[in-house]
Amino acid sequence: MAQEPYSPRRSVLYIPASNDKALAKIGSLTCDAIIIDLEDAVLPADKKAARDKVAGILAARPERRCEMVVRINPLASEWGTHDLLAVAKAEPDGILLPKIGTPRDILEAGDILDDNFAPDSVKLWAMVETPRALLNIGAIAELGRDPAARLNCFVAGTNDLVKATGILADRRYLMPWLMQLVLAARAGGLDVIDGVANDFRDLDGFARECAEAAAMGFDGKSLIHPAQIGPANRAFSPSAEALAGARAIRDAFARPENAGKGVIALDGKMVERLHLAEAEKLLAKAAIIGA
Ligand code: COA
Ligand code: MG
């Protein structure tokens, strides 16, 4: 299940476990979550050394609340099971499973964690980056309803989806799949993070992509470079305009003449109790973020 109460995952930064210079920056980064990567960003020759570093990286985690997640290699690969066992011992907040295709892939990882007495606080995150995962997404998301399955968050793997399907690398063609992913995440009560923007020098384009992802319902964005943290945190925080609207709805329902009413008119628009619930959720979210 997604986190209750709300805990932000606006900015989720990948750091290759093989990049010491980037790892040294962890304490100064203002992202909501960090994914230490053992998979695509690490060459086969460096996999073992990278895995051996994870415990030390997690032990030195910053005091400031920043979720620490580790992306392991696929369980079917020669590194996967070793990665999972070693990483579980270091007790990260999450273990990100790449290239999943079916609910079984999640259950299998969860069983290994249970068998090795990993605490319940170690959650599973899943990369959605294969055609099979997208075709099975409803059944996979359903595991979010069972806390014992540990499934907590979906991450869109847009580069791998482009590669696996042969579509042009353009958001227009990814759109139906991304919207389906958001829908499935909501059905399963999971958080869902949009894929990366490879062109990390184009921060204007990045801000536009974040605004679009927020409008699509994503909770945050996958990042590859520290310069992307600020724009992502802004885009996935409630805007001043949205907060003013939420306060107006809350205040309107609090007026004595509206007590006990299910639906009211506010500035010429119909407002129902469901809008009040939505407004209260947004205000609570803003209070937690400090917006
Ligand atoms: N996390 C933390 N710090 C990072 C970082 C990251 N993901 N990416 C870059 N930095 C640091 C660099 O180490 C550099 O530090 P310095 O100022 O001490 O020299 C600083 O930010 C500026 O980096 P810059 O020179 O602009 O970029 P680069 O050429 O060093 O690196 C990439 C560019 C794309 C290779 C690098 O950002 C990266 O590896 N990103 C993550 C890729 C990844 O994990 N992919 C897998 C998931 S898709
Ligand atoms: Mg991938």
Short mmCIF file of N, CA, C and O and ligand atoms in Angstrom, two decimals, residues 13-16 19 21-23 25 29 35 37 40-41 71 159 196 198 200-201 223-226, ligand 1:
data_model
loop_
_atom_site.label_atom_id
_atom_site.label_comp_id
_atom_site.label_asym_id
_atom_site.label_seq_id
_atom_site.Cartn_x
_atom_site.Cartn_y
_atom_site.Cartn_z
N LEU A 13 15.71 10.09 -7.12
CA LEU A 13 16.97 10.20 -7.88
C LEU A 13 17.74 8.89 -7.94
O LEU A 13 18.07 8.30 -6.91
N TYR A 14 18.07 8.47 -9.17
CA TYR A 14 18.95 7.32 -9.35
C TYR A 14 20.40 7.73 -9.12
O TYR A 14 20.83 8.78 -9.62
N ILE A 15 21.13 6.91 -8.40
CA ILE A 15 22.59 7.08 -8.30
C ILE A 15 23.23 5.71 -8.55
O ILE A 15 22.93 4.75 -7.83
N PRO A 16 24.07 5.59 -9.58
CA PRO A 16 24.73 4.31 -9.82
C PRO A 16 25.61 3.94 -8.61
O PRO A 16 26.38 4.79 -8.14
N ASN A 19 29.30 4.84 -8.81
CA ASN A 19 29.75 6.22 -8.98
C ASN A 19 30.00 6.89 -7.62
O ASN A 19 29.12 7.50 -7.03
N LYS A 21 31.68 9.49 -6.72
CA LYS A 21 31.56 10.94 -6.68
C LYS A 21 30.09 11.35 -6.47
O LYS A 21 29.78 12.24 -5.69
N ALA A 22 29.21 10.67 -7.17
CA ALA A 22 27.77 10.96 -7.03
C ALA A 22 27.27 10.49 -5.66
O ALA A 22 26.49 11.19 -5.00
N LEU A 23 27.74 9.34 -5.20
CA LEU A 23 27.29 8.81 -3.90
C LEU A 23 27.69 9.76 -2.76
O LEU A 23 26.96 9.90 -1.78
N LYS A 25 27.53 12.75 -2.66
CA LYS A 25 26.62 13.90 -2.60
C LYS A 25 25.35 13.61 -1.78
O LYS A 25 24.59 14.54 -1.49
N LEU A 29 21.66 16.27 -0.85
CA LEU A 29 20.59 16.28 -1.85
C LEU A 29 19.23 16.49 -1.20
O LEU A 29 18.97 15.94 -0.12
N ILE A 35 17.42 6.18 -5.30
CA ILE A 35 17.52 4.77 -5.73
C ILE A 35 18.99 4.49 -6.04
O ILE A 35 19.54 5.03 -7.01
N ASP A 37 21.49 2.33 -7.64
CA ASP A 37 21.28 1.38 -8.74
C ASP A 37 22.40 0.35 -8.86
O ASP A 37 23.58 0.70 -8.92
N ASP A 40 20.97 -1.35 -14.48
CA ASP A 40 21.39 -0.86 -15.79
C ASP A 40 22.59 0.09 -15.77
O ASP A 40 23.35 0.14 -16.73
N ALA A 41 22.76 0.86 -14.68
CA ALA A 41 23.84 1.85 -14.67
C ALA A 41 25.18 1.23 -14.25
O ALA A 41 26.20 1.94 -14.23
N ARG A 71 17.93 -0.55 -6.26
CA ARG A 71 17.48 -1.33 -7.42
C ARG A 71 18.44 -2.48 -7.65
O ARG A 71 19.62 -2.26 -7.93
N ASN A 159 12.59 4.19 -20.71
CA ASN A 159 13.63 3.86 -21.69
C ASN A 159 13.53 2.39 -22.10
O ASN A 159 13.64 2.06 -23.28
N VAL A 196 12.26 8.60 -16.43
CA VAL A 196 13.30 9.64 -16.46
C VAL A 196 13.20 10.49 -17.72
O VAL A 196 12.64 10.07 -18.73
N ASN A 198 15.89 11.92 -20.21
CA ASN A 198 17.32 11.69 -20.47
C ASN A 198 18.09 12.99 -20.69
O ASN A 198 19.28 13.07 -20.39
N PHE A 200 19.15 15.81 -19.49
CA PHE A 200 19.18 16.47 -18.17
C PHE A 200 19.68 17.91 -18.20
O PHE A 200 19.64 18.61 -17.20
N ARG A 201 20.19 18.36 -19.36
CA ARG A 201 20.62 19.77 -19.45
C ARG A 201 19.43 20.68 -19.79
O ARG A 201 19.50 21.88 -19.57
N LEU A 223 14.55 10.68 -11.46
CA LEU A 223 15.56 11.67 -11.85
C LEU A 223 16.91 11.00 -12.05
O LEU A 223 17.20 9.97 -11.42
N ILE A 224 17.74 11.62 -12.91
CA ILE A 224 19.08 11.08 -13.11
C ILE A 224 20.17 12.08 -12.71
O ILE A 224 21.34 11.72 -12.67
N HIS A 225 19.78 13.33 -12.44
CA HIS A 225 20.79 14.36 -12.17
C HIS A 225 20.28 15.29 -11.07
O HIS A 225 19.09 15.62 -11.05
N PRO A 226 21.18 15.75 -10.17
CA PRO A 226 20.75 16.61 -9.06
C PRO A 226 20.04 17.89 -9.52
O PRO A 226 19.18 18.41 -8.81
N1 COA B 1 23.34 11.62 -8.25
C1 COA B 1 24.15 12.37 -7.47
N2 COA B 1 25.07 13.20 -7.98
C2 COA B 1 25.16 13.26 -9.33
C3 COA B 1 24.34 12.48 -10.18
C4 COA B 1 23.39 11.62 -9.58
N3 COA B 1 22.57 10.86 -10.31
N4 COA B 1 24.64 12.77 -11.46
C5 COA B 1 25.63 13.68 -11.43
N5 COA B 1 25.97 13.97 -10.14
C6 COA B 1 26.99 14.90 -9.67
C7 COA B 1 28.31 14.66 -10.38
O1 COA B 1 29.05 13.70 -9.67
C8 COA B 1 28.93 16.03 -10.36
O2 COA B 1 29.57 16.21 -9.14
P1 COA B 1 30.78 17.28 -8.94
O3 COA B 1 30.11 18.60 -8.99
O4 COA B 1 31.32 16.93 -7.59
O5 COA B 1 31.73 17.04 -10.07
C9 COA B 1 27.75 16.98 -10.40
O6 COA B 1 26.61 16.21 -10.00
C10 COA B 1 27.50 17.51 -11.78
O7 COA B 1 27.43 16.43 -12.69
P2 COA B 1 27.57 16.66 -14.25
O8 COA B 1 29.01 16.91 -14.61
O9 COA B 1 26.58 17.68 -14.67
O10 COA B 1 27.11 15.29 -14.86
P3 COA B 1 28.03 14.04 -15.19
O11 COA B 1 28.51 14.18 -16.60
O12 COA B 1 29.03 13.81 -14.09
O13 COA B 1 26.98 12.83 -15.12
C11 COA B 1 25.31 11.30 -15.86
C12 COA B 1 25.92 12.69 -16.03
C13 COA B 1 24.05 11.20 -16.69
C14 COA B 1 26.32 10.25 -16.31
C15 COA B 1 24.98 11.11 -14.36
O14 COA B 1 24.14 12.17 -14.01
C16 COA B 1 24.39 9.79 -13.97
O15 COA B 1 25.06 8.78 -13.91
N6 COA B 1 23.07 9.76 -13.64
C17 COA B 1 22.38 8.60 -13.16
C18 COA B 1 22.21 7.56 -14.24
C19 COA B 1 21.49 6.32 -13.76
O16 COA B 1 21.49 5.99 -12.59
N7 COA B 1 20.81 5.63 -14.70
C20 COA B 1 20.03 4.46 -14.37
C21 COA B 1 18.60 4.76 -14.22
S1 COA B 1 17.86 5.40 -15.68
#
